[in-house]
Short mmCIF file of C-alpha atoms and ligand atoms in Angstrom, two decimals:
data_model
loop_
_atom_site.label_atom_id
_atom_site.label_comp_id
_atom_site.label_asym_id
_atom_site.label_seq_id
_atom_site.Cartn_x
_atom_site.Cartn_y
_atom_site.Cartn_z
CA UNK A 11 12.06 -18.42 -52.86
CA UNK A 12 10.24 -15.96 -51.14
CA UNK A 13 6.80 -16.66 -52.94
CA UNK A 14 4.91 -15.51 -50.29
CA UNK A 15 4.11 -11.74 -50.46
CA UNK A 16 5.13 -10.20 -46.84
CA UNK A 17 1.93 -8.82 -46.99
CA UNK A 18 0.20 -12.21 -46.30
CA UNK A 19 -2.19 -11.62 -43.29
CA UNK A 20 -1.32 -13.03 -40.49
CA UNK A 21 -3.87 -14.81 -39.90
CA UNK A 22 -4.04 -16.49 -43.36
CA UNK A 23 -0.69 -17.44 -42.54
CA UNK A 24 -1.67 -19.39 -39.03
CA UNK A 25 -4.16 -20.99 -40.90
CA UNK A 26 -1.62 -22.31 -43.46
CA UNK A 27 0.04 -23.11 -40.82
CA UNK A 28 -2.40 -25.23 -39.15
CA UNK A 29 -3.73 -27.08 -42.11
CA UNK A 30 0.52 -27.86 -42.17
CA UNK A 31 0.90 -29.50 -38.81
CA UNK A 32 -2.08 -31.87 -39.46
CA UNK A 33 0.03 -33.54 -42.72
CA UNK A 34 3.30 -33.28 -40.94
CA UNK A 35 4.75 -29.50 -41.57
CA UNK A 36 5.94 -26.52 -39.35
CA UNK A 37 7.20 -23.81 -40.46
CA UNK A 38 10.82 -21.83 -39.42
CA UNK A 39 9.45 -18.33 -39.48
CA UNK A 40 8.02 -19.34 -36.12
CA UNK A 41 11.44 -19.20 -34.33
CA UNK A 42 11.96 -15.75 -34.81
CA UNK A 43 9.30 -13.21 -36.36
CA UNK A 44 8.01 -10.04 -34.46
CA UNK A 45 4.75 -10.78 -35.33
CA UNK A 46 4.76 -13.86 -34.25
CA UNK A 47 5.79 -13.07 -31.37
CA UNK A 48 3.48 -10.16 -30.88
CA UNK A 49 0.55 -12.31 -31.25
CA UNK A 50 1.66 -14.75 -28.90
CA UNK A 51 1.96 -11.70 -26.52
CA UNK A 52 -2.14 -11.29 -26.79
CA UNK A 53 -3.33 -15.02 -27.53
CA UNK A 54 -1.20 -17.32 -25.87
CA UNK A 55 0.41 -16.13 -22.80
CA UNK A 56 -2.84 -14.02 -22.07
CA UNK A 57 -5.21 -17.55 -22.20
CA UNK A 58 -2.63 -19.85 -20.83
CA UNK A 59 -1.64 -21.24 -17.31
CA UNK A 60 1.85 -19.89 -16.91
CA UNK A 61 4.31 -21.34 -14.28
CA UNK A 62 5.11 -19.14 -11.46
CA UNK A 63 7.11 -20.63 -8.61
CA UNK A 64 7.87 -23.65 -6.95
CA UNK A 65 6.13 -23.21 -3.32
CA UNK A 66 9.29 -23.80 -1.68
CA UNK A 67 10.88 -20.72 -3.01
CA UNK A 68 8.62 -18.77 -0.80
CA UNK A 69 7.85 -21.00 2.43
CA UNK A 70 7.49 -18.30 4.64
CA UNK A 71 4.70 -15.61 5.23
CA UNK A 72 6.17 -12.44 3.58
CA UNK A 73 7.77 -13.91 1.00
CA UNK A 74 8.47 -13.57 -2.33
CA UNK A 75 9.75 -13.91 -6.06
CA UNK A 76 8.84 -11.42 -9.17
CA UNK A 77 8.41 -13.50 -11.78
CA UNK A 78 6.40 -12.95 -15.42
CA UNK A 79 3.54 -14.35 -17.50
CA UNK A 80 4.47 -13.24 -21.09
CA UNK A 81 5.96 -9.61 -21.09
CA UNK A 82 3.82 -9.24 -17.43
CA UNK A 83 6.12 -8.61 -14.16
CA UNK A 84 4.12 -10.58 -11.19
CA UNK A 85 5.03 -10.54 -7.58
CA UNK A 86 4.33 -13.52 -6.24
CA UNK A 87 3.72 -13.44 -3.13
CA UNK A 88 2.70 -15.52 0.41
CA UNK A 89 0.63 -13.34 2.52
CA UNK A 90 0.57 -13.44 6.26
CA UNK A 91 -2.20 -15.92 6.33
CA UNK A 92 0.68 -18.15 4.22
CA UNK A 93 -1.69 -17.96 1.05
CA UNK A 94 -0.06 -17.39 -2.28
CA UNK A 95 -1.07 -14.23 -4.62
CA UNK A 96 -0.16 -12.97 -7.57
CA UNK A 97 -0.31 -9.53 -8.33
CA UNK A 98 0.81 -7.41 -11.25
CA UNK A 99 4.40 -5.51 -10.12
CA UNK A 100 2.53 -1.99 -11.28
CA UNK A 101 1.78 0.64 -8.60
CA UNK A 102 -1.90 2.13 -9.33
CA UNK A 103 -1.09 5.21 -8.55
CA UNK A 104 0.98 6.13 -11.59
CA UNK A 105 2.42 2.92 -12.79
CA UNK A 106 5.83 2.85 -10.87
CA UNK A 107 7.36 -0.23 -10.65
CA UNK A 108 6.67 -1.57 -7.34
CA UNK A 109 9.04 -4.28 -6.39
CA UNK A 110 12.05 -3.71 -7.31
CA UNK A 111 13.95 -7.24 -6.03
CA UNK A 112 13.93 -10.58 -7.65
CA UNK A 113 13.33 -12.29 -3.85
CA UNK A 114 12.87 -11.28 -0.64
CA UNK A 115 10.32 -11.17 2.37
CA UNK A 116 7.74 -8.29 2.89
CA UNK A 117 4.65 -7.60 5.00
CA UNK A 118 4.64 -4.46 2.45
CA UNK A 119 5.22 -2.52 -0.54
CA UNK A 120 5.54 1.01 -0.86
CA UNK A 121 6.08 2.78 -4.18
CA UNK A 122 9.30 4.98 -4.36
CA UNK A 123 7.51 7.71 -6.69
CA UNK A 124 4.80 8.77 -4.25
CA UNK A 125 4.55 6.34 -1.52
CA UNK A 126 1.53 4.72 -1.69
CA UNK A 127 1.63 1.22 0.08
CA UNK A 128 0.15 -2.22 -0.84
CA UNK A 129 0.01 -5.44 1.89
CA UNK A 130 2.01 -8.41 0.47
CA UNK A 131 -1.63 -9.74 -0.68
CA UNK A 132 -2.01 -6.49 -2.93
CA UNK A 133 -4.61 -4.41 -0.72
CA UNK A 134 -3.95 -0.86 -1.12
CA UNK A 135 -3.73 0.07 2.92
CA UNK A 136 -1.40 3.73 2.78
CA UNK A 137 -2.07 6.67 0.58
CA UNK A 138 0.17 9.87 1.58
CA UNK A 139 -2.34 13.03 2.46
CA UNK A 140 -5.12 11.09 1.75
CA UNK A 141 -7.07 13.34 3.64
CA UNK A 142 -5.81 16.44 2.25
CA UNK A 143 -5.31 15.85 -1.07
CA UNK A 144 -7.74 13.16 -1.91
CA UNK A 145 -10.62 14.78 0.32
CA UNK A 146 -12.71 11.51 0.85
CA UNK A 147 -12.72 10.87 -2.78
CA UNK A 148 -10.27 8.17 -3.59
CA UNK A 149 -11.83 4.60 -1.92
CA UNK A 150 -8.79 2.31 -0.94
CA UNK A 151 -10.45 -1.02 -2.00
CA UNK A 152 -11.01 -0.01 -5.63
CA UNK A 153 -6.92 0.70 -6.05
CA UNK A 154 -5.32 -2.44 -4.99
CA UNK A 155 -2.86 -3.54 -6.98
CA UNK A 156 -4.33 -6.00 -10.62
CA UNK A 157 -4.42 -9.30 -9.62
CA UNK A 158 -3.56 -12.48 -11.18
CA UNK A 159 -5.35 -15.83 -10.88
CA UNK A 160 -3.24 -18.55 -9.12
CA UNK A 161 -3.93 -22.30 -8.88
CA UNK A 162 -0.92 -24.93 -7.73
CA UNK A 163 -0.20 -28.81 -8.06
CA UNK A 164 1.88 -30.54 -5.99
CA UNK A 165 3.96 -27.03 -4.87
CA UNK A 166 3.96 -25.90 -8.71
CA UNK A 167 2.20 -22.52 -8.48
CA UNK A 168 0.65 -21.62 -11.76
CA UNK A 169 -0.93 -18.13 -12.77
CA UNK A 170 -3.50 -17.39 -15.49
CA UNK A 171 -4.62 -13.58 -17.15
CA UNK A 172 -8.07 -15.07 -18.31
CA UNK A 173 -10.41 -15.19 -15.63
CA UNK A 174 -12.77 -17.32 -18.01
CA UNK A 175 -9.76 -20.10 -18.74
CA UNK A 176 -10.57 -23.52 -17.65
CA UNK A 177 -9.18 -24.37 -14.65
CA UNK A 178 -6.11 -26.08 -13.97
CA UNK A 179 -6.51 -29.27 -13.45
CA UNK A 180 -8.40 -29.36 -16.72
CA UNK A 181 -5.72 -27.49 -18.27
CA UNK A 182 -3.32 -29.95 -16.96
CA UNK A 183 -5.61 -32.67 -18.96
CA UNK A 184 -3.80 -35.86 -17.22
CA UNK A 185 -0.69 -34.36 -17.69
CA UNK A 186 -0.45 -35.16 -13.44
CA UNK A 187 0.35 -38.32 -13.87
CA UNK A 188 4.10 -37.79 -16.02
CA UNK A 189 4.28 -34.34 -13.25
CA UNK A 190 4.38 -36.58 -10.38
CA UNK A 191 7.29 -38.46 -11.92
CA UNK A 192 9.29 -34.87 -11.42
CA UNK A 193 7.04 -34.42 -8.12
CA UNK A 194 6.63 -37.03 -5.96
CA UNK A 195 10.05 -38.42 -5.01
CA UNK A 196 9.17 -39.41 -1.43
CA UNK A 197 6.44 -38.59 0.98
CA UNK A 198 7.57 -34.65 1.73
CA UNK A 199 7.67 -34.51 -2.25
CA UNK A 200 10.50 -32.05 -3.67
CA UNK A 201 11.88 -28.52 -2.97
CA UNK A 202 14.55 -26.67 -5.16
CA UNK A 203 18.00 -26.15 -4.02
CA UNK A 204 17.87 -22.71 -4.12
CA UNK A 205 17.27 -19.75 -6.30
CA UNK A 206 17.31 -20.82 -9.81
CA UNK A 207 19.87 -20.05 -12.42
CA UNK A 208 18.72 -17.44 -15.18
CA UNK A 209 20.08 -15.70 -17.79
CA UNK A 210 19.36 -14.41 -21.38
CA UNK A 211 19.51 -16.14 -24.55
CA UNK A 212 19.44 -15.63 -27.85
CA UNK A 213 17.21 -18.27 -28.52
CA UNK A 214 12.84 -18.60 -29.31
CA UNK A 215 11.29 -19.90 -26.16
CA UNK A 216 9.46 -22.81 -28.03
CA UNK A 217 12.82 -24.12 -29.72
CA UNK A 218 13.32 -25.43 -25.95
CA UNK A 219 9.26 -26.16 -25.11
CA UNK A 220 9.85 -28.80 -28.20
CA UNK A 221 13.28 -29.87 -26.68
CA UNK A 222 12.26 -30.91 -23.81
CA UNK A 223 8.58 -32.81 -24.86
CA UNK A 224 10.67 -35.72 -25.99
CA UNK A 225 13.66 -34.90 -28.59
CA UNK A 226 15.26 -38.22 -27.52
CA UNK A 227 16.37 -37.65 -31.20
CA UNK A 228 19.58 -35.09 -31.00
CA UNK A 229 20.83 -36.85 -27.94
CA UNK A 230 23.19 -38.74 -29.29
CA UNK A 231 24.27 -36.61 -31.61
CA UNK A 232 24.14 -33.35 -30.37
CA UNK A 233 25.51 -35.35 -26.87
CA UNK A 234 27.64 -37.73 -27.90
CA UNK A 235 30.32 -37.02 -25.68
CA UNK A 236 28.25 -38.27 -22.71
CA UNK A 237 27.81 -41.55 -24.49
CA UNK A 238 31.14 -42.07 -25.25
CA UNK A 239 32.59 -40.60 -22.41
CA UNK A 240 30.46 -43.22 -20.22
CA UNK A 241 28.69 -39.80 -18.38
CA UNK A 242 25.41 -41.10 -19.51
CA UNK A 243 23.97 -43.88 -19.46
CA UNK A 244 22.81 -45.15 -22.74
CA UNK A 245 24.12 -45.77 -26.69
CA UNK A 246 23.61 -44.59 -30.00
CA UNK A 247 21.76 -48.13 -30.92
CA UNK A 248 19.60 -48.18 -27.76
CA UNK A 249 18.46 -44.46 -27.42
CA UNK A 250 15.05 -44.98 -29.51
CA UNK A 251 13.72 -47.76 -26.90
CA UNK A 252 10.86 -46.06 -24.69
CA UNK A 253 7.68 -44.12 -25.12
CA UNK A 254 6.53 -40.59 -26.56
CA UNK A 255 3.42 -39.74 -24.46
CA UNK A 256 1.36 -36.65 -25.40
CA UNK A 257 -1.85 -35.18 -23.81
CA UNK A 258 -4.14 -34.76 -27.45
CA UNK A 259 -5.48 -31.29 -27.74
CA UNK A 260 -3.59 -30.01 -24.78
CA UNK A 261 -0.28 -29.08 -26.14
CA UNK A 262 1.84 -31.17 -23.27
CA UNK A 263 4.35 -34.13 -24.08
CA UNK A 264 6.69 -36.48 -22.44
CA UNK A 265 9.52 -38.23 -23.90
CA UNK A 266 10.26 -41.70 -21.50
CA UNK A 267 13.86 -42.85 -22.53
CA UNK A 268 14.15 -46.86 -21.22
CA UNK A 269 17.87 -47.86 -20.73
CA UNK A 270 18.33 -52.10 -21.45
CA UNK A 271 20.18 -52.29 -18.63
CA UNK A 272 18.87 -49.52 -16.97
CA UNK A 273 17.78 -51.03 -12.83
CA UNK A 274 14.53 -49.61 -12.11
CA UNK A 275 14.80 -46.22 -9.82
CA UNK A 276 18.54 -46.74 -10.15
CA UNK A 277 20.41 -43.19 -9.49
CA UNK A 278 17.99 -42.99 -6.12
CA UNK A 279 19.12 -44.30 -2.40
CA UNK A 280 17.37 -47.02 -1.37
CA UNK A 281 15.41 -45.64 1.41
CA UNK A 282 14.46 -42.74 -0.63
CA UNK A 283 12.70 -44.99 -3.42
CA UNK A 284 11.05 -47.07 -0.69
CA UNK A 285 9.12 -43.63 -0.28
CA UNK A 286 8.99 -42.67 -3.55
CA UNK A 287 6.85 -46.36 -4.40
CA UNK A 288 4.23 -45.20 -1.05
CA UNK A 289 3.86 -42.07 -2.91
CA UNK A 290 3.34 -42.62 -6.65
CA UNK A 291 0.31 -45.29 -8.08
CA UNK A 292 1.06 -48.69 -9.13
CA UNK A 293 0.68 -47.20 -12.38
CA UNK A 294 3.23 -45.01 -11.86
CA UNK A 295 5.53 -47.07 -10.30
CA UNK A 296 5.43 -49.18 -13.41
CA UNK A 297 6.09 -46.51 -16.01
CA UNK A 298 8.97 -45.27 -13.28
CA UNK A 299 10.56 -48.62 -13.18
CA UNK A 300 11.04 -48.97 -16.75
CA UNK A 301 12.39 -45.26 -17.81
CA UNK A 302 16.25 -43.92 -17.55
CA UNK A 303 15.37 -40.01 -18.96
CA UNK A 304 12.17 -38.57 -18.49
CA UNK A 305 11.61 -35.08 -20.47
CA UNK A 306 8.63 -33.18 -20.47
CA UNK A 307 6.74 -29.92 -21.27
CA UNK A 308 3.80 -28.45 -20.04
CA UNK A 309 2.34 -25.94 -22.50
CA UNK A 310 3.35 -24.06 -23.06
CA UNK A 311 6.67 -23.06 -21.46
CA UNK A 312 7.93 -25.09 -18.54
CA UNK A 313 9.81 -27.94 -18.80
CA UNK A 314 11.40 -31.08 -16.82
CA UNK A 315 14.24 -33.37 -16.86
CA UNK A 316 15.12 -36.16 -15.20
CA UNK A 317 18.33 -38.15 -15.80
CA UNK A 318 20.79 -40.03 -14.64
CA UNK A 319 24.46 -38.21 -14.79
CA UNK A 320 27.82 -40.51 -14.11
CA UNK A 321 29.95 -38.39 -11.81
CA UNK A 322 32.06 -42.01 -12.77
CA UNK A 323 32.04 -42.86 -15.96
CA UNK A 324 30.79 -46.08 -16.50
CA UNK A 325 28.60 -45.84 -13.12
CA UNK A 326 24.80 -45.21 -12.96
CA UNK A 327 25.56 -42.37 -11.03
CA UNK A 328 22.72 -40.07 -9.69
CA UNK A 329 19.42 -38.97 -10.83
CA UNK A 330 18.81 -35.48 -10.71
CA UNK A 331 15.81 -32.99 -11.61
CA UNK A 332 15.79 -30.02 -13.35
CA UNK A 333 12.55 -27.29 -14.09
CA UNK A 334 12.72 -24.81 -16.61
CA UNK A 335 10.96 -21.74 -17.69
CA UNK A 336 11.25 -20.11 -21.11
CA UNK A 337 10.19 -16.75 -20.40
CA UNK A 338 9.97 -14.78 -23.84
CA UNK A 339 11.52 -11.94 -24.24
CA UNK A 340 11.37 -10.52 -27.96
CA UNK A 341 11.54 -12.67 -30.92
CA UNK A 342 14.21 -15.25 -31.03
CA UNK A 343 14.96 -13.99 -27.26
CA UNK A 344 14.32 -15.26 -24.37
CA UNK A 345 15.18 -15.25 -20.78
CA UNK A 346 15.96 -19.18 -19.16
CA UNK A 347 15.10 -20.22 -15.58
CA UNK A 348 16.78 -23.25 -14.68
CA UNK A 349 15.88 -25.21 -10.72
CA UNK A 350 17.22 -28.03 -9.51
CA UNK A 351 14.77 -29.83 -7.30
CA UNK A 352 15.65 -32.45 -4.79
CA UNK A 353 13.33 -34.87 -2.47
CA UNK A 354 12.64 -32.68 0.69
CA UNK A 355 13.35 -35.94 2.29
CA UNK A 356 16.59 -36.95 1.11
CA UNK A 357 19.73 -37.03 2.79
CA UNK A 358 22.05 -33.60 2.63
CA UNK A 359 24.85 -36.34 0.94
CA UNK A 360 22.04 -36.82 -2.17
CA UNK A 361 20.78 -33.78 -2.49
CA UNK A 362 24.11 -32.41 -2.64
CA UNK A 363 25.17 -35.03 -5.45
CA UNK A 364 22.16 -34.23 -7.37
CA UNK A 365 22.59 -30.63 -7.48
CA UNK A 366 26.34 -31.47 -8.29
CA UNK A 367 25.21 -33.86 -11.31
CA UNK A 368 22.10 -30.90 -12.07
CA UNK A 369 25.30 -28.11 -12.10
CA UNK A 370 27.51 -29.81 -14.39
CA UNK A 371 24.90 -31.24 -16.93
CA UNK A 372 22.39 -28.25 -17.06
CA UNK A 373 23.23 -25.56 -14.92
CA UNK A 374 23.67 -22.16 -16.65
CA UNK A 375 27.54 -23.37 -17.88
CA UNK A 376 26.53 -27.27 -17.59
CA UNK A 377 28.00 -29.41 -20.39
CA UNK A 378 24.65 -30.48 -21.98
CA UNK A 379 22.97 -26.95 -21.53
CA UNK A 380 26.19 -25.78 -23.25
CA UNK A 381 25.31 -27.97 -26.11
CA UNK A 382 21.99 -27.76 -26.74
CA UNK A 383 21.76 -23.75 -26.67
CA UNK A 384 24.84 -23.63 -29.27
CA UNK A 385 22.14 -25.30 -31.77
CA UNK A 386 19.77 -23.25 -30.40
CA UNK A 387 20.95 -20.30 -31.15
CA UNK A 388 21.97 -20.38 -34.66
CA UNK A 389 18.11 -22.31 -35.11
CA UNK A 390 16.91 -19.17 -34.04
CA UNK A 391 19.60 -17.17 -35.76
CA UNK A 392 18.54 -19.14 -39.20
CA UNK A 393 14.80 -18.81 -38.58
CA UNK A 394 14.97 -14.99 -39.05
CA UNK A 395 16.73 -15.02 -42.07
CA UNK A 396 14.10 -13.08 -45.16
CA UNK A 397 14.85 -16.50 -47.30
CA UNK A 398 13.63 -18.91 -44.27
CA UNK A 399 10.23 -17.32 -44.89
CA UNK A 400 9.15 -19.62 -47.19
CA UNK A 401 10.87 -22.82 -45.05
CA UNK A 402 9.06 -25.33 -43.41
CA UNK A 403 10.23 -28.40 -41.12
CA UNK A 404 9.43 -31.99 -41.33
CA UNK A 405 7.51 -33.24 -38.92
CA UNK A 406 6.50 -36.64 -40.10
CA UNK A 407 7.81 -39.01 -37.37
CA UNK A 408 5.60 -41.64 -36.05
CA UNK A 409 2.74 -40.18 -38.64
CA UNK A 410 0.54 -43.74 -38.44
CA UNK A 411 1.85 -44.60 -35.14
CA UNK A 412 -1.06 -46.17 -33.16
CA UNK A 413 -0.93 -46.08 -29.53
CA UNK A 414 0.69 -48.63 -27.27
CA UNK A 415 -2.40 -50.51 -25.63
CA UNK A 416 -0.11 -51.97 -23.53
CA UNK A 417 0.75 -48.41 -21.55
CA UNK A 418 -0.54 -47.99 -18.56
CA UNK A 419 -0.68 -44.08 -18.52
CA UNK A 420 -2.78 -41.44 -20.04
CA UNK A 421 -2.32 -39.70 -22.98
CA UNK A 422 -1.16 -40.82 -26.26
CA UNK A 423 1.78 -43.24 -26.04
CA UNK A 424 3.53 -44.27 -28.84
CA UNK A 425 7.07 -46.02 -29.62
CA UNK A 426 9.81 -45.66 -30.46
CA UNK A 427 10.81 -43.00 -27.71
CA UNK A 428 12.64 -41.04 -30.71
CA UNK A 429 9.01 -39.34 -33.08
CA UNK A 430 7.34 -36.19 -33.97
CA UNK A 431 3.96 -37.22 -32.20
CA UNK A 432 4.57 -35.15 -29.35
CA UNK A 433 5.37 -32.41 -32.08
CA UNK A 434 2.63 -32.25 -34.11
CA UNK A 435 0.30 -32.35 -30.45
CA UNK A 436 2.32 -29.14 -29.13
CA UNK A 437 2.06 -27.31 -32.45
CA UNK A 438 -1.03 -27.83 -33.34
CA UNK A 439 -2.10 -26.49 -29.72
CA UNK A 440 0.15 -23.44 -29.55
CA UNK A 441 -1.48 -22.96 -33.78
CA UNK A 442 -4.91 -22.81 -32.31
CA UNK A 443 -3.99 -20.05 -29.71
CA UNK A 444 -2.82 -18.42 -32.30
CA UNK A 445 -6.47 -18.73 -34.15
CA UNK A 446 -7.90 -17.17 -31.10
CA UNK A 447 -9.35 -20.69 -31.10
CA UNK A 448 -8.26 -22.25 -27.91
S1 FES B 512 3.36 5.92 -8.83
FE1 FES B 512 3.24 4.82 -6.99
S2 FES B 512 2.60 6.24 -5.54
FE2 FES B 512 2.65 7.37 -7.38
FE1 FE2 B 513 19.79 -31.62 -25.13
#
């Protein structure tokens, strides 16, 4: 083992890489390497759109949520006009942090070192003995604090470092379509029930992007309690049954888990999904009707789940959503975000239900979370070992799998539900940001 000299470029070694994904291969050293992680640092999460905030954690003028984009602390803020910005949490004076809070509401910032003071918006508007010390020299305009781009869809508020990116929407690629799944449960669409859950964990931020873009493959393994225990509706020798859907070239995938026996929109009140029809396209309605678990990424790290969750076991039960961000902090480390949204329109009974089912499934001490980050972990833990160097990962699933014509969604859908498609698409997108070639 060990062939590889350490002193392999790096960038030989993302090329390797990338010839690797096209016939199938990834390799482990990507779970947990500095350098890795360092370049992902000044390729990836500087190009990228990068989830924010959900607009309903800051309804109000004034306020706001720090959040980051890569190792960048943003606040995000709604000004008094109720327009979102995102500025960099950096004082231009001398770099002090500037907003100390996670939340809150603000018509203002002022810096503790020196007191200079920014609107909401970032406009520098108060500069202590600017007259005296300054002497007409310093211009206000030019010091306001570095701001971010921000674009939304459907109250998802996205931010982006490169002001050359392509927009949004074309970043999003048709990606909309499996969002609005997540998005557009009734006509007032969703808000979270409150703040989100985060903590840290040992484990590399793309170990959970892949997760969540359709492993419909360690369900019932590394969740085979809920099976048996009746908490989830579906069985060992039915779990494959339903589609992988990727966007080619964009990085984003969607695992859609059909039940048998599964009604369509069960887990929803009635009155609820009579909205929820109004809202989404016959399209839509279709690929709704026929899936039990929808998981999804968008590239590169926020995630989606919705699933039914059997307070009764042996009962439907309710459907719930969760959002997650990855938010990386070192190699193999990384700092979770977890939301549960709910239909803005739903009665206090569901909502409360679903952010019942949401708590005990995949809140921060929920029984599946619990599960998956105990493989998660020692993934990562294994990826960093000096051996593991030389390791790579099968990713041959669904290799000559030609797309359903039958589907009536974009992207690449493919069956069964349980493949590497969506794999190979997310790699191979995340490789070429790597390249400097996205
Ligand atoms: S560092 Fe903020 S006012 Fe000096
Ligand atoms: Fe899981």
């Amino acid at each position: 083992m060990n062939t590889k000299p350490e002193s392999q470029s790096l960038a030989a070694w993302v090329e390797e890489t990338r010839e690797g994904i096209d016939s199938g291969r990834f390799p482990a050293r990507a779970f947990n390497d500095q350098a890795v992680y360092d370049l992902e640092q000044e390729r990836l999460f500087s190009k990228t759109w990068c989830f924010l905030a959900h607009e309903s954690e800051i309804p109000h003028p004034g306020d706001y949520v720090t959040r980051y984009i890569g190792n960048n602390n943003l606040i995000v803020a709604r000004d008094e006009h109720g327009e979102i910005y995102a500025n960099l949490n950096m004082c231009r004076h001398r770099g002090n942090v500037m907003c100390k809070a996670e939340m809150g509401n603000a018509s203002h910032f002022r810096c503790s070192y020196h007191g200079w003071t920014y609107k909401n918006s970032g406009e520098l508007v108060g500069v202590p003995y600017m007259k005296e010390g300054y002497e007409g020299r310093l211009k206000r305009k030019d010091w306001g604090l570095v701001r971010v781009r921000v674009d939304s869809y459907e109250g998802l508020v996205f931010g982006c470092l490169d002001p050359e990116a392509p927009p949004l929407d074309e970043y999003l690629g048709g990606f909309q379509f499996y969002l609005d799944l997540y998005l557009k449960h009734g006509l007032g669409g969703v808000e979270v029930h409150g703040p989100p859950d985060h903590w840290i964990a040992d484990t590399d931020w793309k170990i959970c992007t892949e997760n969540f873009a359709g492993d419909g493959y360690h369900t019932p393994v590394a969740h085979q309690w809920g099976f048996h225990l009746g908490y989830f509706p579906s069985s060992g020798s039915t779990h494959s049954q339903g589609w992988a859907v990727s966007i080619p070239g964009k990085g984003h995938g969607i695992g859609l888990g059909h039940g048998p026996n599964f009604p369509p929109f069960g887990g929803f009140p009635d009155d609820l999904v009579a909205e929820m029809k109004q809202s989404l396209s016959p399209e839509q309605v279709e690929v709704f009707s026929r899936t039990r678990t929808a998981v999804g990424s968008v590239f590169p790290n926020l995630s989606f789940l919705m699933q039914p969750f059997s307070l009764e076991p042996g009962e439907i039960g309710v459907r719930f959503v969760t959002m997650r961000l990855y938010h990386p902090v070192g190699p193999g480390r990384m700092e979770m975000y977890s939301w549960c949204l709910v239909p803005k329109n739903a009665s206090q009974e569901y909502k409360k239900e679903a952010y019942r089912a949401y708590t005990l499934a995949f809140g921060q001490a929920g029984t599946f979370e619990q599960d998956d980050f105990e493989n998660w972990t020692k993934v990562t833990q294994a990826a960093g070992m000096t051996m593991v160097r030389d390791v790579d990962f099968p990713y041959i699933m669904g290799m000559d799998s030609a797309p359903d014509p039958e589907f009536p969604g974009p992207g690449h859908a493919v069956v069964p539900y349980v493949n590497d498609t969506n794999f190979r698409n997310l790699w191979s997108r995340w490789a070429d940001y790597l390249a400097g070639e996205a």
